[in-house]
Amino acid sequence: MQGAEDKRKADGSKLYFLRRVPADPVSGEDWGLRSYASSPTEPQAGKDVFDVYSRSAETALNGTAYREW
């Protein structure tokens, strides 16, 4: 891992990024993406993605949908 220099810091620290996002372990498919431009109740992908969520329709043992975690 080489990393990229963090231009915001003078100490020479580096930023590391994922090469790829692994599949959702619940559904085995791609994650849903949430950007700052989307509403909290209807997440959408965008240029500023900050979160991922499961798109699975299944529920956890406590009855909560995996999508809401």
Backbone as ProteinMPNN parsed JSONL, in Angstrom:
{"seq_chain_A": "MQGAEDKRKADGSKLYFLRRVPADPVSGEDWGLRSYASSPTEPQAGKDVFDVYSRSAETALNGTAYREW", "coords_chain_A": {"N_chain_A": [[0.843, -1.187, 0.0], [0.679, 2.075, -0.985], [-0.534, 4.577, -0.612], [-1.818, 7.967, -0.613], [-0.546, 11.237, -0.517], [-1.644, 13.346, 2.064], [-2.813, 16.34, 1.434], [-3.777, 18.231, 3.136], [-2.359, 18.198, 5.447], [0.745, 18.919, 6.993], [2.553, 17.118, 7.936], [3.255, 14.988, 6.343], [1.617, 12.766, 6.328], [-0.442, 10.056, 5.098], [-3.264, 9.171, 3.01], [-5.468, 6.428, 2.689], [-7.226, 4.367, 0.456], [-10.027, 2.295, -0.427], [-9.66, -0.237, -2.85], [-11.72, -1.52, -4.049], [-15.144, -1.897, -3.204], [-16.258, -4.357, -1.062], [-18.723, -6.966, -1.607], [-22.064, -6.753, -0.317], [-22.562, -8.463, 2.642], [-25.0, -9.532, 3.432], [-26.862, -9.585, 1.287], [-25.236, -10.284, -0.829], [-24.874, -8.744, -3.013], [-24.284, -5.534, -4.66], [-23.737, -2.692, -2.538], [-26.125, -0.242, -1.352], [-25.866, 3.224, -2.032], [-25.265, 6.288, -0.317], [-25.505, 9.729, -0.569], [-24.556, 13.124, 0.324], [-26.273, 14.86, -0.931], [-28.734, 13.634, -1.067], [-31.934, 12.788, 0.458], [-32.481, 11.788, 3.921], [-34.41, 9.771, 4.158], [-34.717, 8.723, 1.631], [-32.205, 7.542, 0.331], [-29.673, 8.261, -2.103], [-27.249, 7.678, -4.66], [-24.404, 9.741, -5.438], [-22.064, 12.394, -6.207], [-20.796, 12.773, -3.84], [-20.596, 10.56, -1.984], [-21.05, 9.217, 1.211], [-21.8, 7.126, 2.777], [-22.779, 3.674, 3.033], [-25.337, 1.189, 2.544], [-27.234, -1.771, 3.238], [-29.112, -3.297, 0.688], [-30.853, -5.275, 1.036], [-33.951, -7.003, 1.47], [-34.47, -8.406, 3.694], [-34.927, -9.063, 7.259], [-33.451, -8.448, 10.468], [-32.768, -10.409, 13.464], [-33.957, -8.956, 15.491], [-36.086, -7.793, 14.245], [-35.657, -5.494, 12.79], [-35.166, -3.984, 9.645], [-32.458, -4.833, 7.53], [-31.645, -2.851, 5.831], [-32.033, -0.529, 7.263], [-30.019, -0.338, 9.116]], "CA_chain_A": [[0.0, 0.0, 0.0], [1.466, 3.296, -1.072], [-1.271, 5.706, -0.075], [-1.706, 9.262, -1.277], [-0.206, 12.279, 0.435], [-2.756, 14.174, 2.52], [-2.4, 17.729, 1.181], [-4.26, 19.091, 4.214], [-1.471, 18.087, 6.606], [2.148, 19.182, 6.682], [3.415, 16.098, 8.537], [3.544, 13.932, 5.377], [0.753, 11.603, 6.499], [-1.061, 9.586, 3.866], [-4.637, 8.676, 2.984], [-5.58, 5.128, 2.037], [-8.558, 4.17, -0.09], [-10.357, 0.933, -0.849], [-9.592, -0.451, -4.297], [-13.083, -1.857, -4.412], [-16.005, -2.124, -2.049], [-16.705, -5.754, -1.086], [-20.17, -7.175, -1.721], [-22.874, -6.741, 0.9], [-22.592, -9.837, 3.143], [-26.376, -9.984, 3.628], [-27.504, -9.879, 0.002], [-24.254, -10.741, -1.804], [-24.899, -7.816, -4.141], [-23.695, -4.227, -4.386], [-24.341, -1.877, -1.496], [-26.782, 1.001, -1.72], [-24.983, 4.354, -1.738], [-25.944, 7.468, 0.218], [-24.712, 10.954, -0.725], [-25.048, 14.269, 1.094], [-27.315, 15.541, -1.698], [-30.008, 12.916, -0.976], [-32.646, 12.907, 1.735], [-32.232, 10.652, 4.801], [-35.395, 8.708, 3.972], [-34.569, 8.17, 0.282], [-30.794, 7.715, -0.035], [-29.298, 8.138, -3.505], [-25.828, 7.857, -4.959], [-24.048, 11.053, -5.975], [-20.611, 12.603, -6.257], [-20.289, 12.926, -2.474], [-21.053, 9.398, -1.211], [-20.422, 9.14, 2.531], [-22.302, 5.988, 3.527], [-23.353, 2.56, 2.286], [-26.351, 0.466, 3.296], [-27.687, -3.001, 2.608], [-30.358, -3.179, -0.072], [-31.585, -6.505, 1.3], [-35.311, -6.867, 1.994], [-34.559, -9.259, 4.881], [-34.885, -8.405, 8.565], [-32.577, -9.032, 11.482], [-33.477, -11.135, 14.518], [-34.751, -8.024, 16.295], [-37.175, -7.287, 13.426], [-35.242, -4.311, 12.047], [-34.688, -4.261, 8.285], [-31.014, -4.608, 7.37], [-31.495, -1.592, 5.123], [-32.095, 0.565, 8.227], [-28.89, -0.367, 10.052]], "C_chain_A": [[0.88, 1.24, 0.0], [0.765, 4.48, -0.431], [-1.047, 6.961, -0.899], [-1.434, 10.311, -0.218], [-1.436, 13.112, 0.767], [-2.312, 15.629, 2.431], [-2.847, 18.678, 2.287], [-3.328, 19.105, 5.412], [-0.019, 18.241, 6.178], [3.08, 18.085, 7.185], [3.727, 14.932, 7.584], [2.678, 12.696, 5.522], [0.035, 11.282, 5.191], [-2.498, 9.146, 4.086], [-4.64, 7.355, 2.241], [-7.032, 4.906, 1.642], [-8.773, 2.704, -0.419], [-10.219, 0.837, -2.362], [-10.968, -0.791, -4.846], [-13.86, -2.103, -3.136], [-16.469, -3.578, -2.112], [-18.23, -5.845, -1.156], [-20.823, -7.137, -0.34], [-22.969, -8.179, 1.412], [-24.005, -10.388, 3.349], [-26.997, -10.426, 2.306], [-26.544, -10.478, -1.02], [-24.175, -9.848, -3.026], [-24.206, -6.506, -3.766], [-24.453, -3.516, -3.272], [-25.157, -0.754, -2.104], [-25.859, 2.135, -1.302], [-25.798, 5.555, -1.289], [-25.008, 8.664, 0.07], [-25.324, 12.072, 0.115], [-26.203, 14.967, 0.391], [-28.684, 14.868, -1.563], [-30.642, 13.083, 0.401], [-32.365, 11.675, 2.601], [-33.191, 9.483, 4.57], [-35.32, 8.046, 2.603], [-33.13, 8.35, -0.194], [-30.545, 7.442, -1.512], [-27.789, 8.291, -3.63], [-25.615, 9.262, -5.509], [-22.547, 11.202, -5.959], [-19.988, 12.682, -4.866], [-20.78, 11.798, -1.564], [-20.302, 9.345, 0.115], [-20.841, 7.901, 3.308], [-22.786, 4.911, 2.563], [-24.386, 1.871, 3.168], [-26.734, -0.783, 2.526], [-28.988, -2.747, 1.869], [-31.227, -4.415, 0.109], [-32.979, -6.203, 1.856], [-35.492, -7.682, 3.282], [-34.501, -8.434, 6.155], [-33.982, -9.17, 9.515], [-33.416, -9.751, 12.532], [-34.347, -10.22, 15.377], [-35.888, -7.378, 15.502], [-36.845, -6.043, 12.613], [-34.761, -4.727, 10.655], [-33.204, -3.963, 8.196], [-30.751, -3.263, 6.684], [-31.435, -0.391, 6.09], [-30.921, 0.594, 9.208], [-27.951, 0.768, 9.81]], "O_chain_A": [[1.72, 1.423, 0.881], [1.407, 5.3, 0.226], [-0.185, 6.997, -1.777], [-2.027, 10.278, 0.86], [-2.176, 13.532, -0.123], [-1.527, 16.096, 3.256], [-2.358, 19.805, 2.373], [-3.485, 19.937, 6.306], [0.386, 17.749, 5.125], [4.276, 18.115, 6.894], [4.399, 13.982, 7.986], [2.966, 11.67, 4.905], [-0.079, 12.125, 4.301], [-2.896, 8.797, 5.197], [-3.899, 7.18, 1.274], [-7.95, 5.218, 2.401], [-7.82, 1.963, -0.659], [-10.627, 1.752, -3.078], [-11.329, -0.403, -5.957], [-13.29, -2.475, -2.11], [-17.026, -3.992, -3.129], [-18.932, -4.899, -0.801], [-20.194, -7.454, 0.669], [-23.422, -9.049, 0.668], [-24.179, -11.604, 3.433], [-27.585, -11.504, 2.216], [-26.983, -11.114, -1.978], [-23.472, -10.174, -3.983], [-23.616, -6.388, -2.692], [-25.654, -3.715, -3.091], [-24.915, -0.352, -3.242], [-25.141, 2.01, -0.309], [-26.883, 5.812, -1.811], [-23.864, 8.627, 0.521], [-26.468, 11.973, 0.56], [-27.029, 15.601, 1.046], [-29.697, 15.474, -1.911], [-29.983, 13.462, 1.369], [-32.041, 10.616, 2.064], [-32.815, 8.328, 4.768], [-35.805, 6.928, 2.428], [-32.859, 9.212, -1.029], [-31.12, 6.524, -2.097], [-27.143, 8.948, -2.813], [-26.555, 9.893, -5.99], [-21.829, 10.231, -5.72], [-18.764, 12.66, -4.739], [-21.322, 12.06, -0.49], [-19.073, 9.418, 0.145], [-20.304, 7.64, 4.385], [-23.154, 5.2, 1.424], [-24.319, 1.957, 4.394], [-26.576, -0.845, 1.307], [-29.868, -2.053, 2.378], [-32.227, -4.582, -0.59], [-33.156, -5.255, 2.622], [-36.563, -7.644, 3.889], [-34.088, -7.275, 6.148], [-33.781, -10.377, 9.379], [-34.645, -9.701, 12.486], [-35.358, -10.658, 15.927], [-36.584, -6.507, 16.025], [-37.673, -5.584, 11.826], [-34.033, -5.709, 10.512], [-32.738, -2.954, 8.726], [-29.733, -2.621, 6.944], [-30.849, 0.641, 5.761], [-30.856, 1.487, 10.053], [-26.945, 0.897, 10.507]]}, "name": "protein", "num_of_chains": 1, "seq": "MQGAEDKRKADGSKLYFLRRVPADPVSGEDWGLRSYASSPTEPQAGKDVFDVYSRSAETALNGTAYREW"}
